[in-house]
Coordinates of C-alpha atoms in Angstrom, one line a residue:
A1 CA 0.0 0.0 0.0
V2 CA 1.0 3.6 -0.4
K3 CA 2.8 5.0 2.6
S4 CA 2.9 8.7 3.4
L5 CA 5.3 10.5 5.8
I6 CA 3.7 11.5 9.0
N7 CA 6.3 14.2 9.5
Q8 CA 7.2 15.7 6.0
T9 CA 10.6 16.9 7.3
V10 CA 11.8 13.3 8.2
L11 CA 14.0 12.0 5.5
V12 CA 17.7 11.2 6.1
D13 CA 20.5 11.5 3.6
D14 CA 20.5 7.9 2.5
Q15 CA 16.7 8.0 1.8
T16 CA 15.7 5.5 4.4
V17 CA 12.5 6.3 6.2
P18 CA 11.8 4.8 9.7
A19 CA 8.7 2.8 9.8
A20 CA 7.4 4.8 12.7
D21 CA 7.3 7.9 10.4
L22 CA 5.0 6.2 7.8
S23 CA 1.2 6.1 7.7
L24 CA -1.2 4.3 5.4
D25 CA -3.1 6.3 2.8
E26 CA -6.8 5.6 2.6
E27 CA -9.7 6.6 0.4
S28 CA -13.5 6.5 0.8
Y29 CA -16.2 6.9 -1.8
G30 CA -20.0 6.6 -2.1
S31 CA -20.2 3.3 -0.3
L32 CA -18.4 5.0 2.7
A33 CA -16.1 1.9 2.9
Q34 CA -12.4 2.7 3.7
F35 CA -9.9 1.5 1.1
A36 CA -6.1 1.4 1.3
V37 CA -4.5 3.1 -1.6
M38 CA -2.2 0.4 -3.3
C39 CA 1.1 1.3 -4.8
P40 CA 1.2 0.0 -8.4
A41 CA 5.0 -0.3 -8.4
T42 CA 5.0 -3.3 -6.1
D43 CA 5.3 -6.8 -7.4
Y44 CA 2.6 -7.9 -5.0
W45 CA -0.1 -5.6 -6.3
Q46 CA 0.9 -6.1 -10.0
T47 CA 0.7 -9.9 -9.5
T48 CA -2.6 -9.7 -7.6
I49 CA -4.4 -7.7 -10.3
A50 CA -2.9 -9.8 -13.1
D51 CA -3.9 -13.0 -11.5
T52 CA -7.4 -11.7 -10.7
V53 CA -7.9 -10.6 -14.3
N54 CA -6.7 -14.0 -15.6
E55 CA -9.1 -15.9 -13.3
I56 CA -12.1 -13.7 -14.2
V57 CA -11.5 -14.2 -17.9
T58 CA -10.6 -17.9 -17.9
R59 CA -12.6 -19.5 -15.0
L60 CA -15.7 -17.3 -15.4
E61 CA -15.4 -17.1 -19.2
T62 CA -16.0 -13.3 -19.4
D63 CA -15.3 -11.1 -22.5
G64 CA -13.2 -8.7 -20.4
V65 CA -12.6 -7.1 -17.1
Y66 CA -13.2 -3.6 -15.6
I67 CA -10.3 -2.4 -13.4
D68 CA -11.3 0.7 -11.4
Q69 CA -9.5 4.0 -11.0
I70 CA -6.3 3.5 -13.1
A71 CA -7.0 6.5 -15.5
A72 CA -9.0 8.4 -12.9
A73 CA -7.0 8.6 -9.6
G74 CA -3.9 10.7 -9.5
P75 CA -0.6 9.4 -8.2
Y76 CA 0.2 9.5 -4.5
P77 CA 3.7 10.2 -3.3
C78 CA 4.9 7.0 -1.7
W79 CA 7.7 6.8 0.9
D80 CA 7.9 3.1 1.6
P81 CA 11.5 2.2 1.1
T82 CA 10.7 -1.5 0.5
H83 CA 8.9 -0.8 -2.8
G84 CA 12.1 -0.2 -4.8
H85 CA 11.1 3.1 -6.3
P86 CA 12.3 6.7 -5.7
L87 CA 10.8 7.9 -2.5
G88 CA 8.1 10.6 -2.7
G89 CA 8.1 11.0 -6.4
G90 CA 9.4 9.7 -9.8
S91 CA 7.6 7.9 -12.5
H92 CA 6.8 4.7 -10.6
W93 CA 3.0 5.3 -10.5
V94 CA 2.6 5.3 -14.3
D95 CA 5.4 2.8 -14.9
G96 CA 3.9 0.4 -12.3
Y97 CA 0.4 0.6 -13.9
K98 CA 1.9 0.0 -17.3
E99 CA 3.6 -3.2 -16.1
M100 CA 0.5 -4.2 -14.3
L101 CA -1.7 -3.8 -17.4
A102 CA 0.9 -5.6 -19.6
S103 CA 0.7 -8.6 -17.2
A104 CA -3.1 -8.4 -17.0
R105 CA -3.2 -8.4 -20.8
E106 CA -1.0 -11.5 -20.9
G107 CA -3.2 -13.3 -18.5
A108 CA -6.5 -12.2 -20.2
G109 CA -5.4 -12.9 -23.7
S110 CA -5.4 -10.7 -26.8
E111 CA -9.2 -11.1 -27.4
A112 CA -10.5 -9.9 -24.0
A113 CA -11.3 -6.3 -23.4
L114 CA -9.7 -4.4 -20.5
M115 CA -11.5 -1.3 -19.3
T116 CA -10.8 1.3 -16.6
E117 CA -12.3 4.5 -15.2
S118 CA -11.9 7.9 -16.9
N119 CA -9.5 8.6 -19.8
A120 CA -5.8 9.4 -19.5
E121 CA -3.1 9.3 -22.2
P122 CA -0.4 7.3 -20.3
F123 CA -2.6 4.2 -20.2
L124 CA -3.7 4.1 -23.9
E125 CA -1.4 1.2 -24.6
G126 CA -2.8 -1.1 -21.9
V127 CA -6.5 -0.3 -21.9
D128 CA -9.1 -1.0 -24.6
I129 CA -12.0 1.0 -23.2
F130 CA -12.2 4.1 -21.0
L131 CA -15.2 4.7 -18.8
T132 CA -15.7 8.4 -19.7
L133 CA -18.1 9.4 -16.9
V134 CA -16.2 12.5 -15.9
G135 CA -15.5 13.5 -19.6
F136 CA -19.3 13.7 -20.3
Q137 CA -20.3 15.0 -16.9
E138 CA -20.7 18.8 -17.4
N139 CA -21.4 19.3 -21.1
L140 CA -25.2 19.5 -20.8
A141 CA -25.6 21.9 -17.9
T142 CA -28.3 24.3 -19.1
T143 CA -26.8 27.3 -17.4
S144 CA -23.3 26.6 -18.6
T145 CA -21.6 28.4 -21.5
E146 CA -18.9 25.8 -21.6
H147 CA -19.3 22.5 -23.5
I148 CA -17.0 19.7 -24.2
V149 CA -15.7 18.9 -27.7
P150 CA -14.6 15.4 -28.7
V151 CA -10.9 16.2 -28.9
F152 CA -9.8 13.0 -27.1
P153 CA -11.7 10.6 -29.5
A154 CA -10.7 12.7 -32.5
I155 CA -7.0 12.2 -31.6
Y156 CA -7.0 8.7 -30.1
G157 CA -9.9 7.1 -32.0
G158 CA -8.7 3.7 -33.1
Y159 CA -6.3 3.4 -30.2
V160 CA -8.9 3.3 -27.4
Y161 CA -12.7 3.4 -27.1
S162 CA -15.0 5.3 -24.8
A163 CA -18.1 4.2 -22.9
G164 CA -20.5 5.7 -20.4
A165 CA -21.8 9.0 -19.1
M166 CA -23.4 10.1 -15.9
F167 CA -27.2 9.9 -16.0
Y168 CA -29.5 11.3 -13.4
H169 CA -33.1 10.8 -12.3
S170 CA -33.7 14.5 -13.1
D171 CA -32.6 14.0 -16.7
M172 CA -36.0 12.4 -17.4
D173 CA -38.1 13.6 -14.5
D174 CA -37.4 17.4 -14.8
D175 CA -36.7 17.7 -18.6
S176 CA -36.5 14.6 -20.6
D177 CA -34.7 16.4 -23.4
V178 CA -31.6 16.3 -21.2
F179 CA -31.8 12.4 -21.2
C180 CA -32.1 12.4 -25.0
A181 CA -29.3 14.9 -25.4
R182 CA -26.9 12.8 -23.3
L183 CA -27.6 9.8 -25.5
A184 CA -27.2 11.8 -28.7
T185 CA -24.0 13.3 -27.5
Q186 CA -22.5 9.9 -26.7
L187 CA -23.5 8.6 -30.1
L188 CA -22.0 11.6 -32.0
Y189 CA -18.8 11.4 -30.0
G190 CA -18.4 7.7 -30.7
A191 CA -19.0 6.4 -27.2
Q192 CA -20.9 3.4 -26.0
L193 CA -24.3 4.5 -24.9
G194 CA -25.6 4.6 -21.3
W195 CA -24.1 3.6 -18.0
M196 CA -27.3 4.3 -16.1
S197 CA -27.5 3.4 -12.4
L198 CA -30.8 1.6 -12.0
G199 CA -30.9 1.5 -8.2
G200 CA -28.8 4.4 -7.2
R201 CA -27.8 5.2 -3.6
D202 CA -29.6 7.2 -1.0
N203 CA -26.5 9.5 -0.5
Q204 CA -26.3 10.7 -4.1
D205 CA -26.9 14.3 -5.1
P206 CA -28.2 14.5 -7.7
Y207 CA -29.9 11.1 -7.4
M208 CA -28.8 8.6 -10.1
G209 CA -31.4 5.8 -9.7
M210 CA -33.1 5.5 -13.1
L211 CA -35.2 2.4 -12.9
D212 CA -38.5 3.9 -11.8
V213 CA -38.5 6.8 -14.2
M214 CA -37.4 4.7 -17.1
M215 CA -40.3 2.2 -16.5
D216 CA -42.8 5.0 -16.2
P217 CA -45.2 4.9 -19.2
A218 CA -45.0 8.7 -19.3
H219 CA -41.5 8.3 -20.7
D220 CA -42.2 5.8 -23.4
D221 CA -41.1 8.3 -26.0
E222 CA -37.7 8.6 -24.4
I223 CA -37.3 4.8 -24.2
E224 CA -38.1 4.7 -27.9
F225 CA -35.4 7.3 -28.5
L226 CA -33.0 5.1 -26.5
R227 CA -34.0 2.1 -28.7
T228 CA -33.3 4.2 -31.9
M229 CA -30.0 5.4 -30.6
S230 CA -29.0 1.8 -29.7
S231 CA -29.9 0.6 -33.1
A232 CA -27.8 3.4 -34.7
R233 CA -24.9 2.5 -32.4
S234 CA -25.1 -1.1 -33.4
T235 CA -25.2 -0.2 -37.1
L236 CA -22.2 2.1 -36.7
T237 CA -20.1 -0.2 -34.6
D238 CA -17.9 -1.4 -37.4
Y239 CA -17.0 2.2 -38.3
F240 CA -16.3 3.3 -34.8
V241 CA -14.1 0.3 -34.1
D242 CA -12.4 -0.4 -37.3
G243 CA -11.8 2.8 -39.2
R244 CA -12.3 6.5 -39.8
P245 CA -14.6 8.3 -42.3
T246 CA -13.2 9.3 -45.7
R247 CA -16.4 11.0 -46.7
D248 CA -19.8 11.6 -45.1
L249 CA -21.7 8.6 -44.0
S250 CA -25.4 8.6 -44.9
V251 CA -27.5 7.0 -42.2
A252 CA -31.3 7.3 -42.0
L253 CA -32.9 7.3 -38.6
T254 CA -36.4 5.8 -38.6
S255 CA -39.0 5.2 -35.9
V256 CA -38.3 1.4 -36.2
G257 CA -34.6 1.5 -36.3
V258 CA -31.7 2.5 -38.5
A259 CA -31.3 1.9 -42.2
K260 CA -27.7 1.6 -43.1
G261 CA -26.8 4.2 -45.8
E262 CA -24.1 4.1 -48.5
A263 CA -20.9 2.6 -47.2
V264 CA -18.0 4.9 -46.8
G265 CA -14.4 4.0 -47.2
R266 CA -12.7 2.6 -44.2
V267 CA -9.0 2.3 -43.5
A268 CA -7.3 0.1 -40.9
T269 CA -6.5 1.7 -37.6
K270 CA -3.1 1.5 -36.0
R271 CA -4.3 -0.8 -33.3
I272 CA -6.3 -4.0 -33.7
A273 CA -9.2 -4.1 -31.3
P274 CA -9.9 -7.3 -29.4
S275 CA -13.1 -9.1 -30.6
A276 CA -14.6 -8.5 -27.2
V277 CA -14.5 -4.7 -27.8
R278 CA -16.9 -5.1 -30.7
R279 CA -19.3 -7.1 -28.5
V280 CA -19.1 -4.6 -25.7
L281 CA -19.6 -1.6 -28.0
R282 CA -22.5 -3.1 -29.9
N283 CA -25.6 -2.2 -27.8
V284 CA -28.2 -4.8 -27.1
H285 CA -31.4 -3.3 -28.7
V286 CA -34.1 -2.0 -26.4
H287 CA -37.4 -3.4 -27.6
T288 CA -40.4 -1.2 -27.0
H289 CA -42.8 -4.1 -26.8
E290 CA -40.8 -5.6 -24.0
H291 CA -40.9 -2.3 -22.2
A292 CA -44.6 -2.1 -22.5
H293 CA -44.9 -5.7 -21.3
E294 CA -43.1 -4.7 -18.1
H295 CA -45.7 -1.9 -17.6
A296 CA -48.5 -4.5 -17.9
H297 CA -47.1 -6.3 -14.9

C-alpha cells in the first residue's frame, strides 16, 4: 500500500524512512467503505491484479474485465523504502500501472477487453475502453456556456474506445430532453451509450437511480429514442471500431430502427481491437414491446 510521511521533514540522507514515520493512505467513496491506496509499483499488487484478471476471464469465461481508477485517480507520493522506487516522487506510478496492465493483458489474452475508469493518455497502450463518466459530466448543464468537444476521441480514436456518461433521475423527471441529449452526444462522440444506475444510492446528489423513471409509461417516447440510438450505435459499430470516415456517412434514422446508408471508405487503424471490444460496444437493442410488457405487470 502507499505509505505517506507523518512528518514531512523526516528524510535522512541515504533516503531511508523509519517505519514509525510512515502512515497508510486511505480513500473512501460513495459506499463509505475505507480503502487502502495500493502502490502500483509493487510486485505484490501487480501480480494480484494480473492473477485476478486471468481468473475472471478464464474461469468465469468473461469477455473482459473492468479495473477501477487507473486512469482516474492521480498518483500518490509513496515513501515506503521496501517498494524499490524513488521515495516521494518519480515515474513509478505510471510505470507500475503499465507493467500491471501488460501482465493483465498477458493473462487475459489478446481477445479480451480491458476497461478502466476515466481517460488518460499514459494508459492508452494497456487499456481498450475508457469509462468516460467525468468526460461527459458537465457538457449538458443548461446554465453553462462551456461545453466539451470530442478532442480525445478525435485524436485517439482507433487506439482506445470510450463508454459511459453520468445519467441522473432528473434527466427524465425534470426535462426529458436532457436524457435524450446525453444519448445523442454519446453517439455523436463515438461512445458506447448509457451507464445508467438503475438503483442508485440514498446518499447521491443529484440522485442517479433511473429504474422507476425509465419504466414510467409517461417516458415511453424517451425509451423509444433510446432504442433508436441503440440501433444506430449497433449499425455504426464497425465504423467506430475499425476505421475513420473518408467521406460523409449517410444514415437514415427511422421510428423502427436505422437503415444503413451508402458505405464509406474505411481504413485500418493502427491498433487491432480485441473481438470483445466489438461485442461490448454493440448495444443490445431496447425493444419497445418488452418495455410495454413490463408496464402491464
